Tab-separated table of C-alpha atoms in Angstrom:
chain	number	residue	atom	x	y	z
G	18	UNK	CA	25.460	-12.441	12.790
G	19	UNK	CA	24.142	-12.126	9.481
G	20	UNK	CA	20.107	-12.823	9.157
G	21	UNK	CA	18.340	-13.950	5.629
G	22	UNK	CA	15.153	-13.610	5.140
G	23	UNK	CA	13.000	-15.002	2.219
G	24	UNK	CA	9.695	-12.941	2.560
G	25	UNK	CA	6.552	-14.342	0.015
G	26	UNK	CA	3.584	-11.673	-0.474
G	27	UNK	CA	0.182	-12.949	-2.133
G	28	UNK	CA	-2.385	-10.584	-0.279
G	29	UNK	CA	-4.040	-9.428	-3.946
G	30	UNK	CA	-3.042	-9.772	-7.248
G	31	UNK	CA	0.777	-9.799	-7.489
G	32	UNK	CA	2.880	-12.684	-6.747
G	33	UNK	CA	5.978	-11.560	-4.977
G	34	UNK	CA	9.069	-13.143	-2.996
G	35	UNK	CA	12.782	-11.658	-1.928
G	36	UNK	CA	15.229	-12.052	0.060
G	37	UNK	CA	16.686	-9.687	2.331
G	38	UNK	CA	19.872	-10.026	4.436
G	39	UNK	CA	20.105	-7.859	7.243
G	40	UNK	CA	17.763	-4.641	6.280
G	41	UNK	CA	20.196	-5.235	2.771
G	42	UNK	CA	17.264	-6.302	-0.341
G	43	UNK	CA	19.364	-8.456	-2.222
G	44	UNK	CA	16.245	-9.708	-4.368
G	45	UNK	CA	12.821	-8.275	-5.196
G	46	UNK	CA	10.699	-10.376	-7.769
G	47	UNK	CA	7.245	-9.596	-8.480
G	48	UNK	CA	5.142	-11.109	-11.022
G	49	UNK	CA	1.940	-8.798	-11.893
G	50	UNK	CA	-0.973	-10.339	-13.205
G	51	UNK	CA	-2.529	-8.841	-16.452
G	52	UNK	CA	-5.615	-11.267	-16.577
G	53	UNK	CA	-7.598	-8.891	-14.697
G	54	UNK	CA	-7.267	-5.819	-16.493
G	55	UNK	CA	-10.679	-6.657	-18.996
G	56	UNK	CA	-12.409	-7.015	-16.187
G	57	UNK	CA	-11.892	-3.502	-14.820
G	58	UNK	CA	-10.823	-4.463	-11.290
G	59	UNK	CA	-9.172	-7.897	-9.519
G	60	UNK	CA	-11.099	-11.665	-9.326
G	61	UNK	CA	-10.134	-13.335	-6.967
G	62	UNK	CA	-10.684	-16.746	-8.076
G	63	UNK	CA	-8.400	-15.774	-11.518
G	64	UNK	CA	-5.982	-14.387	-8.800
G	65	UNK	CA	-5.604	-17.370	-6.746
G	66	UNK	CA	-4.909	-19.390	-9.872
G	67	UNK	CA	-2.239	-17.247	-10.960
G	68	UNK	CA	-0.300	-17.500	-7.623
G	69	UNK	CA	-0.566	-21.006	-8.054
G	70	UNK	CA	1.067	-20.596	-11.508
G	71	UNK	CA	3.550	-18.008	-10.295
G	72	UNK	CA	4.732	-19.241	-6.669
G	73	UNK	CA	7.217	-21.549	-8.151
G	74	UNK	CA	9.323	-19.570	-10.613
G	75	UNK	CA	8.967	-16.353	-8.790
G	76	UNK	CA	10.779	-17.773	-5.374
G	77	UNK	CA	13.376	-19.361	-7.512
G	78	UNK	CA	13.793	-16.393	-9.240
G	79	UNK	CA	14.425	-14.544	-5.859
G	80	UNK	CA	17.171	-16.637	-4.233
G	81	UNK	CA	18.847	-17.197	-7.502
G	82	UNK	CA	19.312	-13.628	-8.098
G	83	UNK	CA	20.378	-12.964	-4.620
G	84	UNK	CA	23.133	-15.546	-5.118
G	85	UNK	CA	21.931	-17.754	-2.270
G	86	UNK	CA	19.968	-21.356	-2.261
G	87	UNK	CA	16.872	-22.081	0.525
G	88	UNK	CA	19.754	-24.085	2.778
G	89	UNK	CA	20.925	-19.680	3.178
G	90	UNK	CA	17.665	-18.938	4.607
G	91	UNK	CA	17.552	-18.476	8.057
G	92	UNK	CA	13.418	-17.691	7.793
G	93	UNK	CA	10.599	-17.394	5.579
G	94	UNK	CA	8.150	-14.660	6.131
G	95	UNK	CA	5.015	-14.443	4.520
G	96	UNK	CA	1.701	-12.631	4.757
G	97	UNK	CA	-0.944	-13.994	6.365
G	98	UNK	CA	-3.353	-10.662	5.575
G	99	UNK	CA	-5.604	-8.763	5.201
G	100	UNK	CA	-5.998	-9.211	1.739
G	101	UNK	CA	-8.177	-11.714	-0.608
G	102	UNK	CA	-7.930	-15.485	1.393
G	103	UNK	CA	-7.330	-17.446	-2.007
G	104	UNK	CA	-4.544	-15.687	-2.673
G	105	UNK	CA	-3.111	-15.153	1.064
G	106	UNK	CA	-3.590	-19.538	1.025
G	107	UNK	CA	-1.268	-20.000	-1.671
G	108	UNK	CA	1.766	-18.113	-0.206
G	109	UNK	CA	0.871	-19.344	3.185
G	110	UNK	CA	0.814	-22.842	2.286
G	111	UNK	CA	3.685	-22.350	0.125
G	112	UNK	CA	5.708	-21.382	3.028
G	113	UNK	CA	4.191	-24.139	5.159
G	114	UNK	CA	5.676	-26.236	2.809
G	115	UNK	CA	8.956	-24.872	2.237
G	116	UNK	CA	9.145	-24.722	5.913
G	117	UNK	CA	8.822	-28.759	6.735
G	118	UNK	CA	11.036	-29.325	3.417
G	119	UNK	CA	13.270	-27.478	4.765
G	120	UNK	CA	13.115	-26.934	8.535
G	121	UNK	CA	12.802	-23.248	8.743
G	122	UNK	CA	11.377	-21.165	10.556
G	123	UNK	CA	8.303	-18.830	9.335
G	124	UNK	CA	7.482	-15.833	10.824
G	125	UNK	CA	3.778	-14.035	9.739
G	126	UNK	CA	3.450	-10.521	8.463
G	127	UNK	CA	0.310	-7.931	8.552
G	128	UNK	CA	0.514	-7.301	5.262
G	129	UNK	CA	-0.176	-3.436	5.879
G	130	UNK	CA	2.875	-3.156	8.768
G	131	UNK	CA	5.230	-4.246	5.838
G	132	UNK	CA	4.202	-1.902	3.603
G	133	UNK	CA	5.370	0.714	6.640
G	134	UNK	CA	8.284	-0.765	7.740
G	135	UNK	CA	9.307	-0.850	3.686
G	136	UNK	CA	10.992	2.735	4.983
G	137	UNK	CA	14.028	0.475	6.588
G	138	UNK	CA	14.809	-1.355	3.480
G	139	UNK	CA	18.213	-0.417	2.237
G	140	UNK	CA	19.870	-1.068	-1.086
G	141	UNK	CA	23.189	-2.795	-1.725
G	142	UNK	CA	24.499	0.003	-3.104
G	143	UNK	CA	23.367	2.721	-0.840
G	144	UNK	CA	21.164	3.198	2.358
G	145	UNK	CA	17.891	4.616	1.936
G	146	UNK	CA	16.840	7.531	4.325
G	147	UNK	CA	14.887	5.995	7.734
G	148	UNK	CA	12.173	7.923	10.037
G	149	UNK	CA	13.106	8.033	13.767
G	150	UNK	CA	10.695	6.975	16.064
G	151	UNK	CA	8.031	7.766	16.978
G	152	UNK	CA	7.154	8.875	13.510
G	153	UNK	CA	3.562	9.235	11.302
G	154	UNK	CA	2.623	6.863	8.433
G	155	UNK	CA	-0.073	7.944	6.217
G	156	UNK	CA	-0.876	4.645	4.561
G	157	UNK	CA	-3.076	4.625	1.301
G	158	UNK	CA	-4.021	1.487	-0.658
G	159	UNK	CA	-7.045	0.311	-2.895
G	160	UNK	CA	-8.539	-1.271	0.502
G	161	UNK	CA	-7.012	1.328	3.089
G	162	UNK	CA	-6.385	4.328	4.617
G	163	UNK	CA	-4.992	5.071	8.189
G	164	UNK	CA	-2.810	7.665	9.920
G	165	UNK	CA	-0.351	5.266	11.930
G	166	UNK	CA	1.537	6.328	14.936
G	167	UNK	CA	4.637	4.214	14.335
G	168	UNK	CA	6.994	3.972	18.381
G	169	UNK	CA	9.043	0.957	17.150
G	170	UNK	CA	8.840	-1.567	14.162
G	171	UNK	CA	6.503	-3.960	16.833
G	172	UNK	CA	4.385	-1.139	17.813
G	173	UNK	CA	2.089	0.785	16.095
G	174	UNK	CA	-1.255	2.531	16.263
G	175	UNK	CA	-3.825	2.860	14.035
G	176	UNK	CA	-4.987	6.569	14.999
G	177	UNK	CA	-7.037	7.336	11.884
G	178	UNK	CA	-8.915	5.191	9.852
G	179	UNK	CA	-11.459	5.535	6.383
G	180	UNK	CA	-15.383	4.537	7.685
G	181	UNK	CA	-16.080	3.909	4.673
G	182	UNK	CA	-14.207	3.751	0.944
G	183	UNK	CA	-10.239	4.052	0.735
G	184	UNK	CA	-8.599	6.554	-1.099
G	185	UNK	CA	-7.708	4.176	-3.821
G	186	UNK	CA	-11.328	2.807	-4.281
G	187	UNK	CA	-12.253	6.656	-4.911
G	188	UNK	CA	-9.702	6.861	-7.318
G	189	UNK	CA	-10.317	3.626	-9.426
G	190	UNK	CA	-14.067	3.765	-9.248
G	191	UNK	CA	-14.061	7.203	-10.186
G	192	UNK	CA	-11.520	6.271	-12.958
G	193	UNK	CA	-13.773	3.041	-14.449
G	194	UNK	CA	-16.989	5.549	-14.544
G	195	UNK	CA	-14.512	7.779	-16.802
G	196	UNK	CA	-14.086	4.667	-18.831
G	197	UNK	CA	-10.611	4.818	-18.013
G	198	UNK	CA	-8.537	1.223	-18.325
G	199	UNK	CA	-7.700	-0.060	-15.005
G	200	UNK	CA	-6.091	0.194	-12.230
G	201	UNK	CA	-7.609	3.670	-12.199
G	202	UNK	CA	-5.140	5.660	-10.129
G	203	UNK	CA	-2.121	5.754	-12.277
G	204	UNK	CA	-3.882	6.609	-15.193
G	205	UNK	CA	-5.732	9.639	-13.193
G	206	UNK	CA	-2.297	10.717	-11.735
G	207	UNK	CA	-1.076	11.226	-15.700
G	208	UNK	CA	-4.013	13.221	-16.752
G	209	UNK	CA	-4.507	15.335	-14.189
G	210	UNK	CA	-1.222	16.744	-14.821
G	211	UNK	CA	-3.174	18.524	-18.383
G	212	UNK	CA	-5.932	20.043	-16.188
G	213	UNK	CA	-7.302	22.773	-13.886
G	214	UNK	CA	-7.621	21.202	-10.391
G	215	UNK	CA	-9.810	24.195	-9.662
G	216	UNK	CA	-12.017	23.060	-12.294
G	217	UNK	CA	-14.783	21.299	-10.332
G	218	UNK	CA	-15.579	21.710	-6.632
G	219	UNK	CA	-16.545	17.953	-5.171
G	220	UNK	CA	-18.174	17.478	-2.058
G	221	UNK	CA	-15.310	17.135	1.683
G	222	UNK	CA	-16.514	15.061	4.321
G	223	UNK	CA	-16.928	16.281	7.794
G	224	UNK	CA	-15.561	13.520	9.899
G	225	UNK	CA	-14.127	14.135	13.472
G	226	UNK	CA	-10.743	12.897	14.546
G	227	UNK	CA	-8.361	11.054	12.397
G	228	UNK	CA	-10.697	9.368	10.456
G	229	UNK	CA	-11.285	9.516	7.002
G	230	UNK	CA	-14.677	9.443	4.423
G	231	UNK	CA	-14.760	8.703	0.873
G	232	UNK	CA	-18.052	8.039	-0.269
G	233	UNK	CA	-19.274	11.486	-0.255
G	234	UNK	CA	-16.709	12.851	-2.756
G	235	UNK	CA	-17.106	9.884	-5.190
G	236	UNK	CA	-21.323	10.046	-4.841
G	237	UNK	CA	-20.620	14.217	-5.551
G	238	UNK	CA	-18.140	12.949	-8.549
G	239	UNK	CA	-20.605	10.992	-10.055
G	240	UNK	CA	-23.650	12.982	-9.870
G	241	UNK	CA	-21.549	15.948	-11.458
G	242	UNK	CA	-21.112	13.772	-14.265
G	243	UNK	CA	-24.363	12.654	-14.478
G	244	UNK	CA	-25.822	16.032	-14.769
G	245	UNK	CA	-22.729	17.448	-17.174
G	246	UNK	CA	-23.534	14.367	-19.425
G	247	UNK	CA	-27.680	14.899	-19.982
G	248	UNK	CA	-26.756	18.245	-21.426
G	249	UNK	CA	-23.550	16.490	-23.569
G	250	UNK	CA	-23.100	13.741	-24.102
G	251	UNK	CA	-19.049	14.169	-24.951
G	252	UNK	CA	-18.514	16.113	-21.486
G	253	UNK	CA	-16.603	13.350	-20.222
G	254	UNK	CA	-14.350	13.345	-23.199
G	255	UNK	CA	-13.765	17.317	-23.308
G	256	UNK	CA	-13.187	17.506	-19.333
G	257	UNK	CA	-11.117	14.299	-18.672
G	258	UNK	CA	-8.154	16.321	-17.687
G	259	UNK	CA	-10.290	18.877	-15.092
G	260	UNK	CA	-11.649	16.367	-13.751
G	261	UNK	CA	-9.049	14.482	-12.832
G	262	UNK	CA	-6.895	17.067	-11.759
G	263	UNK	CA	-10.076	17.646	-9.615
G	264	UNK	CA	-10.530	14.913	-8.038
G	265	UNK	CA	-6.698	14.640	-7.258
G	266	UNK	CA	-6.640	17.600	-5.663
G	267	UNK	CA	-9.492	16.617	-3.633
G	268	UNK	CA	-8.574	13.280	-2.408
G	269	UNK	CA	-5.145	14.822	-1.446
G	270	UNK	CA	-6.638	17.849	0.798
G	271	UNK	CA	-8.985	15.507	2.364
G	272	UNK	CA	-5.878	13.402	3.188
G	273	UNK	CA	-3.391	16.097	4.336
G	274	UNK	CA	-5.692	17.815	6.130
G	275	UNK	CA	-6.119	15.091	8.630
G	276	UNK	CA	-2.673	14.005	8.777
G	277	UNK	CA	-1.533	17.860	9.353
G	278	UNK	CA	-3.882	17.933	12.557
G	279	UNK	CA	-2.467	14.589	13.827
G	280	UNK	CA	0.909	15.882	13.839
G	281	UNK	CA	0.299	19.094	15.353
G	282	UNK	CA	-1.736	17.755	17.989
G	283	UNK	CA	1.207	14.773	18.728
G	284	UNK	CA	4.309	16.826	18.032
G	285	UNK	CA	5.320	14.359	15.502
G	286	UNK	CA	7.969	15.874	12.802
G	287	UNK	CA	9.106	12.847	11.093
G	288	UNK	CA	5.998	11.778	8.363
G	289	UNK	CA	5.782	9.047	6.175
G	290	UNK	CA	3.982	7.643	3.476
G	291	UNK	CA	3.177	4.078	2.227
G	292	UNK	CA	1.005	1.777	0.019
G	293	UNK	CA	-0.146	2.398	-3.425
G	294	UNK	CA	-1.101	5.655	-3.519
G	295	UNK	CA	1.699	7.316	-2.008
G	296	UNK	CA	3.126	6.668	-5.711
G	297	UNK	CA	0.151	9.628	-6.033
G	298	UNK	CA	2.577	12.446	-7.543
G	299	UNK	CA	-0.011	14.773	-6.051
G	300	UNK	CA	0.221	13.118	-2.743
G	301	UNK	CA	4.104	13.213	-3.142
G	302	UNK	CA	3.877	16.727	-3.690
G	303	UNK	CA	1.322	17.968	-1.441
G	304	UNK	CA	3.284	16.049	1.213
G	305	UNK	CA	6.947	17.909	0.466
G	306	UNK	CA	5.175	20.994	0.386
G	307	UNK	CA	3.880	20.934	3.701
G	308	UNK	CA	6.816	19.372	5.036
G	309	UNK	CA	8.680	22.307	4.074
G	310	UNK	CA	6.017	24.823	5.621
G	311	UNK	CA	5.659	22.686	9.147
G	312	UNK	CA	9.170	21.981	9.204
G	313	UNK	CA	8.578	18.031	8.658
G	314	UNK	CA	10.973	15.665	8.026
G	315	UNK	CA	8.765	13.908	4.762
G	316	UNK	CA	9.796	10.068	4.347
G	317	UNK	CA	8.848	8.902	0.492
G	318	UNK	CA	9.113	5.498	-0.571
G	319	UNK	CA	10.554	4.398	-3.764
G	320	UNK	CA	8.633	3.602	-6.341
G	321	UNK	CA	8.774	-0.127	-6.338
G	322	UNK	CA	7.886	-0.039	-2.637
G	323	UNK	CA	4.721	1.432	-2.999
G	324	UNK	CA	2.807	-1.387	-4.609
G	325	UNK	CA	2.599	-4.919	-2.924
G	326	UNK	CA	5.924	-6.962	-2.618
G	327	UNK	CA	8.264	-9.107	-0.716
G	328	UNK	CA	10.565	-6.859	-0.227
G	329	UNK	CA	8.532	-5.515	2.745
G	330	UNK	CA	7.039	-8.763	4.289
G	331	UNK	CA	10.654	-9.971	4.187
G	332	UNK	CA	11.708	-6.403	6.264
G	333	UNK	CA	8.313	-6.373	8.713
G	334	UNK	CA	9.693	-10.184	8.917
G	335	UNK	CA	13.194	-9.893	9.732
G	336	UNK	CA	11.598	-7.582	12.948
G	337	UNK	CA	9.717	-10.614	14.092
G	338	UNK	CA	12.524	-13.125	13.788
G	339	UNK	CA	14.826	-10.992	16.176
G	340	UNK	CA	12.040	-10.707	18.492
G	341	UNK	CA	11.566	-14.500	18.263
G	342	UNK	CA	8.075	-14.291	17.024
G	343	UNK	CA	7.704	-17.692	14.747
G	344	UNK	CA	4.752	-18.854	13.552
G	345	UNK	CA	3.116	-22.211	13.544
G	346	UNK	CA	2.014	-24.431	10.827
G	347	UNK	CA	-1.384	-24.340	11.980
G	348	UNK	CA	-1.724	-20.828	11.132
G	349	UNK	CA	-4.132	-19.659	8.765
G	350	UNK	CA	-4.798	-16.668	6.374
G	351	UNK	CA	-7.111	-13.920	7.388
G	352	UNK	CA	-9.087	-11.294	5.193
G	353	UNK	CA	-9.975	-9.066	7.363
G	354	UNK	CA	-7.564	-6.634	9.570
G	355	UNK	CA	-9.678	-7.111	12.438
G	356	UNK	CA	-8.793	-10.717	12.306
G	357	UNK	CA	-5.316	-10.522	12.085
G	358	UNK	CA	-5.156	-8.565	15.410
G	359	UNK	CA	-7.319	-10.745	17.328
């Protein structure tokens, strides 16, 4: 029997719903907002009110262009977090809502198990390549980064985490010091493809295990600039490129590194990678190429399944909804990932 699944993401700044029938995405609509872009990084309270503004047309938009109405749905999924609890409130209580009006079921999401179970979306018009289990998920965001051992779509450990900044903070606070328009990361990504990533030597951490450390490379970033700039005032300017590629480089040893012990030491061949960063075209790189040397099999998501969307709450969702995992209506949205898994 066929399953439809109307997933609704609101964890940050984009407002998202679609509709998914089977692992089949028939509908993807995200609506980004620009508001926050003069103010170098995302406000929450500006956020919230856009969802509000968005929720409406943006689920419309969704089952109208998968050819369905909400009587079609057989479940809503939605995030309930981590993420910023404005936002999370107005897809949550949108799907409350939707739910009594129309007496169906919800099912919750961890917003960061969608964006690794985004590997088992297919496409109407062809299947996407999936990781066997038990398979690795490096998963990089703005708020982020862990080494997941992934055994089935309802289990998965967190065997590496950041103690400190994600990868994504380094890159966007590194990227606003730069005076470079945010988000930060993309705009790195494209300029570091005009420099020397041997340029500048930034401080590794020396963290044991899994785990990851960010702070030290971004507090070595910005003192090198710091000292470059007292003696000119333009170095900024006339390095952009070097550093950048730097810092890319960097970020993506520190992050392979760790993930090429974890699968050694776990026997794990089949890697992935998810969130916003694995849109990185270092990352993507740096991945294939030592896929190819360890004999990986290197899982890449498409492009408009790294960034938030419904796409994967709807896919984490449809998981749920076979397991019979509903959610009440006195659930509530949680910031914080340690919440959520309470």
């Amino acid at each position: 029997m066929d399953i439809t699944i109307l997933g609704i993401e609101s964890s940050c700044d984009d407002t998202s719903a679609a509709v998914l029938r089977n692992s089949t995405l028939l509908s993807n609509v995200i609506a980004s907002q620009a508001v926050h872009i003069k103010y170098g990084g995302v406000i929450p309270e500006l956020a919230s009110r856009a969802h509000q503004q968005n929720i409406i047309p943006v689920v419309d938009t969704a089952l109208k262009e998968a050819g369905i109405t909400i009587d079609d749905v057989d479940a809503i999924a939605f995030t309930r977090g981590p993420g910023l609890v404005g936002s999370l409130l107005v897809g949550v209580s949108f799907a409350k809502g939707l739910s009594i009006a129309g007496n169906i079921p919800m099912v919750e999401v961890n917003h960061l198990h969608g964006h690794i179970l985004s590997h088992f979306i297919d496409l109407p018009d062809r299947e996407l390549p999936h990781p066997s289990f038990p398979f690795l998920c490096l998963l990089t965001s703005g708020g982020h980064t862990q080494i997941v051992r992934v055994d089935s779509p309802l289990k998965m450990e967190i065997i590496g985490t950041t103690i400190d900044d994600a990868a994504g903070e380094a890159f966007d606070k590194c990227a606003k010091v730069m005076g470079l328009p945010y988000p930060g990361g993309p705009v790195i990504d494209k300029l570091a493809q005009k420099g020397d990533p041997e340029a500048f030597d930034f401080a590794r951490p020396r963290v044991d295990g899994y785990d990851y450390s960010f702070s030290g490379l971004k507090t070595s970033f910005l003192y090198t600039l710091r000292d470059a700039v007292k003696e000119d005032s333009d170095f900024i300017e006339k390095r952009k490129a070097d550093l950048c590629a730097s810092l890319q480089a960097t970020i993506v040893r520190i992050l392979l590194k760790k993930l090429v012990q974890a699968a050694k030491d776990l026997g794990i061949r089949d890697i992935a990678a998810a969130g916003g960063v694995s849109a990185n075209s270092g990352l993507r790189n740096g991945l294939l190429a030592e896929g190819k040397k360890r004999g990986w099999r290197v899982f890449l998501p498409e492009f408009k399944f790294t960034t938030d969307n419904a796409a994967m709450i709807a896919m984490a969702g449809s998981y749920h909804y076979r397991n019979g995992e509903f959610s009440s209506l006195d659930v509530s949205p949680v910031a914080r990932l340690e919440e959520l898994e309470k």
